[in-house]
mmCIF file of C-alpha atoms in Angstrom:
data_model
loop_
_atom_site.group_PDB
_atom_site.id
_atom_site.type_symbol
_atom_site.label_atom_id
_atom_site.label_comp_id
_atom_site.label_asym_id
_atom_site.label_seq_id
_atom_site.Cartn_x
_atom_site.Cartn_y
_atom_site.Cartn_z
ATOM 1 C CA MET H 1 -0.091 0.117 -0.562
ATOM 2 C CA THR H 2 1.564 3.493 -0.895
ATOM 3 C CA PRO H 3 1.879 6.031 2.051
ATOM 4 C CA PRO H 4 -0.528 9.113 2.607
ATOM 5 C CA PHE H 5 1.717 10.739 1.748
ATOM 6 C CA ASP H 6 4.185 9.586 -1.343
ATOM 7 C CA LEU H 7 3.077 12.485 -3.692
ATOM 8 C CA THR H 8 5.211 10.440 -5.864
ATOM 9 C CA GLY H 9 4.476 12.158 -9.388
ATOM 10 C CA ARG H 10 2.386 13.556 -8.629
ATOM 11 C CA ARG H 11 2.118 17.496 -10.878
ATOM 12 C CA THR H 12 1.905 20.287 -8.629
ATOM 13 C CA LEU H 13 1.600 24.384 -9.705
ATOM 14 C CA VAL H 14 3.035 26.182 -6.781
ATOM 15 C CA THR H 15 2.374 29.908 -6.880
ATOM 16 C CA GLY H 16 4.689 32.310 -5.044
ATOM 17 C CA ALA H 17 7.572 29.567 -5.117
ATOM 18 C CA THR H 18 9.988 31.893 -3.859
ATOM 19 C CA GLN H 19 10.063 33.658 -0.950
ATOM 20 C CA GLY H 20 9.275 32.755 3.140
ATOM 21 C CA LEU H 21 6.272 30.444 2.854
ATOM 22 C CA GLY H 22 6.442 29.105 -0.725
ATOM 23 C CA THR H 23 9.915 28.388 -0.251
ATOM 24 C CA ASP H 24 8.996 25.433 2.467
ATOM 25 C CA VAL H 25 5.482 24.922 0.600
ATOM 26 C CA THR H 26 8.183 23.630 -2.579
ATOM 27 C CA ARG H 27 10.881 21.735 -0.831
ATOM 28 C CA THR H 28 8.012 20.316 1.419
ATOM 29 C CA LEU H 29 6.442 18.693 -1.712
ATOM 30 C CA ALA H 30 9.429 17.813 -3.396
ATOM 31 C CA ALA H 31 10.131 15.971 -0.430
ATOM 32 C CA ALA H 32 7.516 14.113 -0.802
ATOM 33 C CA GLY H 33 8.091 13.421 -4.392
ATOM 34 C CA CYS H 34 6.155 16.367 -6.602
ATOM 35 C CA ASP H 35 7.279 17.027 -9.662
ATOM 36 C CA LEU H 36 6.210 21.006 -10.277
ATOM 37 C CA VAL H 37 6.047 23.388 -11.496
ATOM 38 C CA LEU H 38 7.449 26.282 -9.873
ATOM 39 C CA SER H 39 5.851 30.276 -10.547
ATOM 40 C CA ALA H 40 6.888 33.476 -9.258
ATOM 41 C CA ARG H 41 8.145 37.438 -10.970
ATOM 42 C CA SER H 42 11.441 36.782 -11.045
ATOM 43 C CA ARG H 43 13.583 34.263 -13.001
ATOM 44 C CA ASP H 44 16.533 34.024 -11.181
ATOM 45 C CA ALA H 45 15.119 33.386 -8.146
ATOM 46 C CA LEU H 46 12.622 30.293 -9.541
ATOM 47 C CA GLU H 47 15.722 28.708 -11.134
ATOM 48 C CA ALA H 48 18.519 28.912 -8.457
ATOM 49 C CA LEU H 49 15.001 26.894 -6.302
ATOM 50 C CA ALA H 50 14.718 25.259 -9.192
ATOM 51 C CA GLN H 51 18.371 23.871 -9.130
ATOM 52 C CA ASP H 52 18.819 23.361 -4.977
ATOM 53 C CA VAL H 53 15.934 21.168 -5.918
ATOM 54 C CA VAL H 54 16.821 19.163 -8.432
ATOM 55 C CA ARG H 55 20.334 18.395 -6.444
ATOM 56 C CA GLU H 56 18.159 18.108 -3.130
ATOM 57 C CA HIS H 57 14.964 15.514 -4.389
ATOM 58 C CA GLY H 58 15.740 14.642 -7.908
ATOM 59 C CA VAL H 59 12.616 15.909 -8.879
ATOM 60 C CA ARG H 60 11.419 17.140 -12.091
ATOM 61 C CA VAL H 61 11.026 20.417 -12.345
ATOM 62 C CA GLU H 62 9.937 24.133 -14.598
ATOM 63 C CA VAL H 63 9.619 27.177 -14.075
ATOM 64 C CA VAL H 64 7.434 29.863 -15.436
ATOM 65 C CA PRO H 65 7.864 33.247 -14.472
ATOM 66 C CA ALA H 66 4.675 35.283 -13.546
ATOM 67 C CA ASP H 67 2.849 38.197 -12.968
ATOM 68 C CA LEU H 68 -0.172 37.652 -10.828
ATOM 69 C CA GLY H 69 -1.014 41.190 -10.672
ATOM 70 C CA ASP H 70 -1.861 41.355 -14.067
ATOM 71 C CA ALA H 71 -4.739 38.944 -15.674
ATOM 72 C CA GLY H 72 -3.170 37.712 -18.510
ATOM 73 C CA ASP H 73 0.203 36.332 -17.171
ATOM 74 C CA THR H 74 -2.546 34.340 -14.852
ATOM 75 C CA GLU H 75 -3.837 33.109 -18.067
ATOM 76 C CA ALA H 76 -0.244 32.144 -19.114
ATOM 77 C CA LEU H 77 0.122 31.386 -16.062
ATOM 78 C CA ALA H 78 -2.418 28.411 -15.851
ATOM 79 C CA ALA H 79 -1.567 26.835 -20.043
ATOM 80 C CA SER H 80 2.048 26.788 -19.601
ATOM 81 C CA ALA H 81 1.787 25.164 -16.415
ATOM 82 C CA LEU H 82 -0.855 22.724 -17.206
ATOM 83 C CA ALA H 83 1.636 22.222 -20.513
ATOM 84 C CA ALA H 84 4.599 21.310 -18.961
ATOM 85 C CA PHE H 85 3.885 17.596 -17.757
ATOM 86 C CA ASP H 86 0.952 16.991 -19.478
ATOM 87 C CA GLY H 87 -1.608 18.167 -16.666
ATOM 88 C CA LEU H 88 -1.805 18.737 -13.377
ATOM 89 C CA ASP H 89 -2.508 16.595 -10.045
ATOM 90 C CA VAL H 90 -2.366 19.570 -7.325
ATOM 91 C CA LEU H 91 -2.522 23.080 -7.024
ATOM 92 C CA VAL H 92 -0.823 25.360 -4.387
ATOM 93 C CA ASN H 93 -2.390 29.662 -4.731
ATOM 94 C CA ASN H 94 0.510 30.781 -2.447
ATOM 95 C CA ALA H 95 1.073 33.605 -3.463
ATOM 96 C CA GLY H 96 0.082 36.798 -2.560
ATOM 97 C CA ILE H 97 0.823 40.442 -0.442
ATOM 98 C CA SER H 98 -0.329 42.164 2.408
ATOM 99 C CA VAL H 99 0.147 46.562 2.746
ATOM 100 C CA PRO H 100 -1.539 47.364 5.978
ATOM 101 C CA GLN H 101 -3.315 50.490 5.201
ATOM 102 C CA ARG H 102 -5.803 51.422 7.564
ATOM 103 C CA VAL H 103 -9.969 52.040 6.829
ATOM 104 C CA VAL H 104 -8.841 55.373 5.688
ATOM 105 C CA ASP H 105 -6.146 55.822 4.144
ATOM 106 C CA VAL H 106 -6.995 52.704 1.717
ATOM 107 C CA ASP H 107 -6.163 54.302 -2.453
ATOM 108 C CA ALA H 108 -7.932 52.075 -5.443
ATOM 109 C CA ALA H 109 -4.633 50.978 -6.334
ATOM 110 C CA THR H 110 -3.283 49.554 -3.709
ATOM 111 C CA TRP H 111 -6.932 47.845 -3.541
ATOM 112 C CA ASP H 112 -6.544 46.477 -6.463
ATOM 113 C CA ARG H 113 -3.317 44.969 -6.398
ATOM 114 C CA VAL H 114 -3.693 43.309 -3.681
ATOM 115 C CA MET H 115 -7.254 41.859 -4.949
ATOM 116 C CA ALA H 116 -5.976 41.125 -7.387
ATOM 117 C CA VAL H 117 -2.727 39.413 -6.815
ATOM 118 C CA ASN H 118 -4.517 37.828 -3.358
ATOM 119 C CA LEU H 119 -8.050 36.576 -4.983
ATOM 120 C CA ARG H 120 -8.597 37.051 -8.917
ATOM 121 C CA ALA H 121 -5.152 34.997 -9.595
ATOM 122 C CA PRO H 122 -6.158 31.963 -7.684
ATOM 123 C CA ALA H 123 -9.569 31.709 -8.824
ATOM 124 C CA LEU H 124 -8.610 32.165 -12.768
ATOM 125 C CA LEU H 125 -5.508 29.536 -12.077
ATOM 126 C CA GLY H 126 -8.639 27.742 -10.131
ATOM 127 C CA SER H 127 -10.806 27.582 -12.939
ATOM 128 C CA ARG H 128 -8.682 27.256 -15.770
ATOM 129 C CA ILE H 129 -6.452 24.286 -14.086
ATOM 130 C CA GLY H 130 -9.342 22.938 -12.111
ATOM 131 C CA ARG H 131 -11.126 22.582 -15.366
ATOM 132 C CA ALA H 132 -8.146 20.422 -17.068
ATOM 133 C CA MET H 133 -8.420 18.730 -13.602
ATOM 134 C CA ALA H 134 -11.688 17.739 -14.279
ATOM 135 C CA GLY H 135 -11.454 16.085 -17.280
ATOM 136 C CA ALA H 136 -9.430 13.741 -15.583
ATOM 137 C CA GLY H 137 -11.225 12.453 -13.931
ATOM 138 C CA ARG H 138 -9.184 13.822 -9.973
ATOM 139 C CA GLY H 139 -7.456 16.432 -8.560
ATOM 140 C CA SER H 140 -6.606 18.945 -5.677
ATOM 141 C CA ILE H 141 -6.379 22.704 -5.393
ATOM 142 C CA VAL H 142 -5.034 24.587 -1.572
ATOM 143 C CA ASN H 143 -5.298 28.225 -1.166
ATOM 144 C CA VAL H 144 -4.030 30.038 0.771
ATOM 145 C CA SER H 145 -5.704 31.731 3.120
ATOM 146 C CA SER H 146 -5.441 33.272 6.229
ATOM 147 C CA VAL H 147 -7.199 33.498 9.712
ATOM 148 C CA ALA H 148 -7.662 37.420 8.707
ATOM 149 C CA GLY H 149 -9.831 36.216 5.498
ATOM 150 C CA SER H 150 -12.438 34.820 8.707
ATOM 151 C CA LEU H 151 -11.435 37.500 11.527
ATOM 152 C CA ALA H 152 -11.008 41.537 11.009
ATOM 153 C CA LEU H 153 -7.296 42.577 11.408
ATOM 154 C CA ALA H 154 -6.815 46.134 11.688
ATOM 155 C CA GLU H 155 -5.247 47.709 9.102
ATOM 156 C CA HIS H 156 -5.757 44.909 6.682
ATOM 157 C CA PHE H 157 -8.337 45.964 5.196
ATOM 158 C CA SER H 158 -7.463 45.760 1.671
ATOM 159 C CA TYR H 159 -5.447 41.781 2.164
ATOM 160 C CA SER H 160 -8.732 40.328 5.463
ATOM 161 C CA SER H 161 -11.203 41.907 2.875
ATOM 162 C CA SER H 162 -8.937 39.693 -0.719
ATOM 163 C CA LYS H 163 -8.683 36.432 1.180
ATOM 164 C CA ALA H 164 -12.006 36.426 2.755
ATOM 165 C CA GLY H 165 -13.727 36.367 -0.633
ATOM 166 C CA LEU H 166 -10.878 33.548 -1.002
ATOM 167 C CA LEU H 167 -12.766 31.531 1.480
ATOM 168 C CA MET H 168 -15.362 31.888 -0.008
ATOM 169 C CA ALA H 169 -13.813 30.450 -4.175
ATOM 170 C CA THR H 170 -12.772 27.464 -2.739
ATOM 171 C CA ARG H 171 -16.577 26.751 -1.721
ATOM 172 C CA VAL H 172 -17.382 27.093 -4.651
ATOM 173 C CA LEU H 173 -15.235 25.508 -6.406
ATOM 174 C CA ALA H 174 -14.984 22.685 -4.078
ATOM 175 C CA LEU H 175 -19.337 21.759 -4.883
ATOM 176 C CA GLU H 176 -18.443 22.921 -8.173
ATOM 177 C CA LEU H 177 -16.025 20.299 -8.876
ATOM 178 C CA GLY H 178 -16.697 18.100 -6.420
ATOM 179 C CA PRO H 179 -18.730 16.056 -8.414
ATOM 180 C CA SER H 180 -15.538 15.957 -11.287
ATOM 181 C CA GLY H 181 -13.197 14.028 -8.537
ATOM 182 C CA VAL H 182 -11.013 17.550 -7.930
ATOM 183 C CA ARG H 183 -11.522 18.254 -3.575
ATOM 184 C CA ALA H 184 -10.832 22.571 -3.622
ATOM 185 C CA ASN H 185 -9.688 23.247 0.610
ATOM 186 C CA SER H 186 -7.739 26.103 2.053
ATOM 187 C CA VAL H 187 -5.199 26.520 5.274
ATOM 188 C CA SER H 188 -5.441 28.891 7.025
ATOM 189 C CA PRO H 189 -2.540 30.636 9.284
ATOM 190 C CA THR H 190 -2.023 32.595 11.816
ATOM 191 C CA VAL H 191 0.675 34.885 11.941
ATOM 192 C CA VAL H 192 4.313 32.378 10.739
ATOM 193 C CA MET H 193 7.872 33.297 11.128
ATOM 194 C CA THR H 194 9.415 33.412 7.845
ATOM 195 C CA GLU H 195 11.823 36.534 7.394
ATOM 196 C CA MET H 196 8.865 38.977 6.521
ATOM 197 C CA GLY H 197 6.887 37.332 9.801
ATOM 198 C CA GLN H 198 9.783 38.133 12.088
ATOM 199 C CA ARG H 199 9.464 41.652 10.307
ATOM 200 C CA VAL H 200 6.805 43.010 10.914
ATOM 201 C CA TRP H 201 5.925 40.751 14.387
ATOM 202 C CA GLY H 202 9.284 40.328 15.400
ATOM 203 C CA GLU H 203 8.826 42.940 18.150
ATOM 204 C CA GLU H 204 8.428 41.729 21.628
ATOM 205 C CA ALA H 205 5.467 44.436 22.209
ATOM 206 C CA LYS H 206 3.969 44.108 18.653
ATOM 207 C CA ALA H 207 3.727 40.720 18.991
ATOM 208 C CA ALA H 208 2.977 39.824 22.516
ATOM 209 C CA PRO H 209 -1.351 41.101 22.705
ATOM 210 C CA MET H 210 -1.615 38.979 19.258
ATOM 211 C CA ILE H 211 0.721 35.539 21.120
ATOM 212 C CA SER H 212 -1.686 35.727 24.292
ATOM 213 C CA ARG H 213 -4.919 35.520 22.104
ATOM 214 C CA ILE H 214 -3.149 32.242 20.877
ATOM 215 C CA PRO H 215 -3.897 29.665 23.077
ATOM 216 C CA LEU H 216 -0.398 27.263 22.081
ATOM 217 C CA GLY H 217 1.339 30.623 22.572
ATOM 218 C CA HIS H 218 3.439 30.742 20.260
ATOM 219 C CA PHE H 219 3.061 31.792 16.128
ATOM 220 C CA ALA H 220 2.821 29.356 13.308
ATOM 221 C CA GLN H 221 6.552 28.165 11.962
ATOM 222 C CA PRO H 222 6.491 27.492 7.734
ATOM 223 C CA SER H 223 6.481 23.647 8.002
ATOM 224 C CA ASP H 224 3.392 24.186 10.075
ATOM 225 C CA VAL H 225 1.773 25.090 7.033
ATOM 226 C CA SER H 226 3.590 23.308 4.602
ATOM 227 C CA SER H 227 2.597 19.743 6.009
ATOM 228 C CA ALA H 228 -1.054 20.774 6.163
ATOM 229 C CA VAL H 229 -0.276 22.271 2.966
ATOM 230 C CA VAL H 230 0.951 18.189 1.607
ATOM 231 C CA PHE H 231 -2.070 16.922 3.310
ATOM 232 C CA LEU H 232 -5.025 17.741 1.555
ATOM 233 C CA ALA H 233 -2.778 17.984 -2.005
ATOM 234 C CA SER H 234 -2.392 14.147 -0.875
ATOM 235 C CA ASP H 235 -4.815 10.558 -1.049
ATOM 236 C CA ALA H 236 -5.099 11.581 3.473
ATOM 237 C CA SER H 237 -7.683 14.128 1.971
ATOM 238 C CA ALA H 238 -9.616 11.640 -0.036
ATOM 239 C CA MET H 239 -12.848 12.697 1.614
ATOM 240 C CA VAL H 240 -12.120 15.733 2.280
ATOM 241 C CA ASN H 241 -12.918 19.222 -0.070
ATOM 242 C CA GLY H 242 -14.407 22.289 0.710
ATOM 243 C CA VAL H 243 -12.841 22.914 3.244
ATOM 244 C CA ASP H 244 -10.231 25.576 5.424
ATOM 245 C CA LEU H 245 -8.224 23.930 8.265
ATOM 246 C CA LYS H 246 -6.437 26.818 10.441
ATOM 247 C CA VAL H 247 -3.132 26.859 10.993
ATOM 248 C CA ASP H 248 -3.299 29.345 13.791
ATOM 249 C CA GLY H 249 -3.091 27.555 17.223
ATOM 250 C CA GLY H 250 -6.570 27.677 18.419
ATOM 251 C CA PHE H 251 -6.357 31.307 17.582
ATOM 252 C CA SER H 252 -10.309 31.503 15.876
ATOM 253 C CA VAL H 253 -11.245 29.740 19.106
ATOM 254 C CA ALA H 254 -11.923 32.851 20.866
#
């Protein structure tokens, strides 16, 4: 019997692959055996990561640079990713941006950019790649959302709104694609201590009030989220569809 977390040969697209959480997700999926299509804006960063992953894990890796704030780039990414290995088994919509602003300071350009990257791009990729998965009769879509999508977070008006939209997009994908054997789920972490997380939340005075609301008493590590992504991509979650898996140490239970 194949181990449930053995993803050998699963053709997988990861967006936002070259920074923070995306890099950890990429390495974790590669360790599980996935063949990878990696996307981010920088070709140089993608190729460097691809070389490391191939050397460490021996899987197949293709890179497709794309700016997910551009709808044309997003559509092209979907087509290129599907063509790389003649189809995809897993889509991980990880790419996301956050521009902290108070409600009264939000500007249209920032709002539109956050919505384009955090909601429109995963929705379009879910639609286009989901259609191909449905034709093949199987697939798993994993959207990286945030607890900020279900609990209001000050100074994150556009970010929280985009992640709330992503949670609903996930549920609609699950509803419409499920009958064709395609599952769609989301992962909602609390603060993840990537390099960016360290920069934003590394000061004890700022972090303490947030940590005090987490029953486990600490923020998430990248591996906590990557493990959840692997679970949702694997056959171990074969009956899990339309679920938001919170990786927040209990933050959202209060």
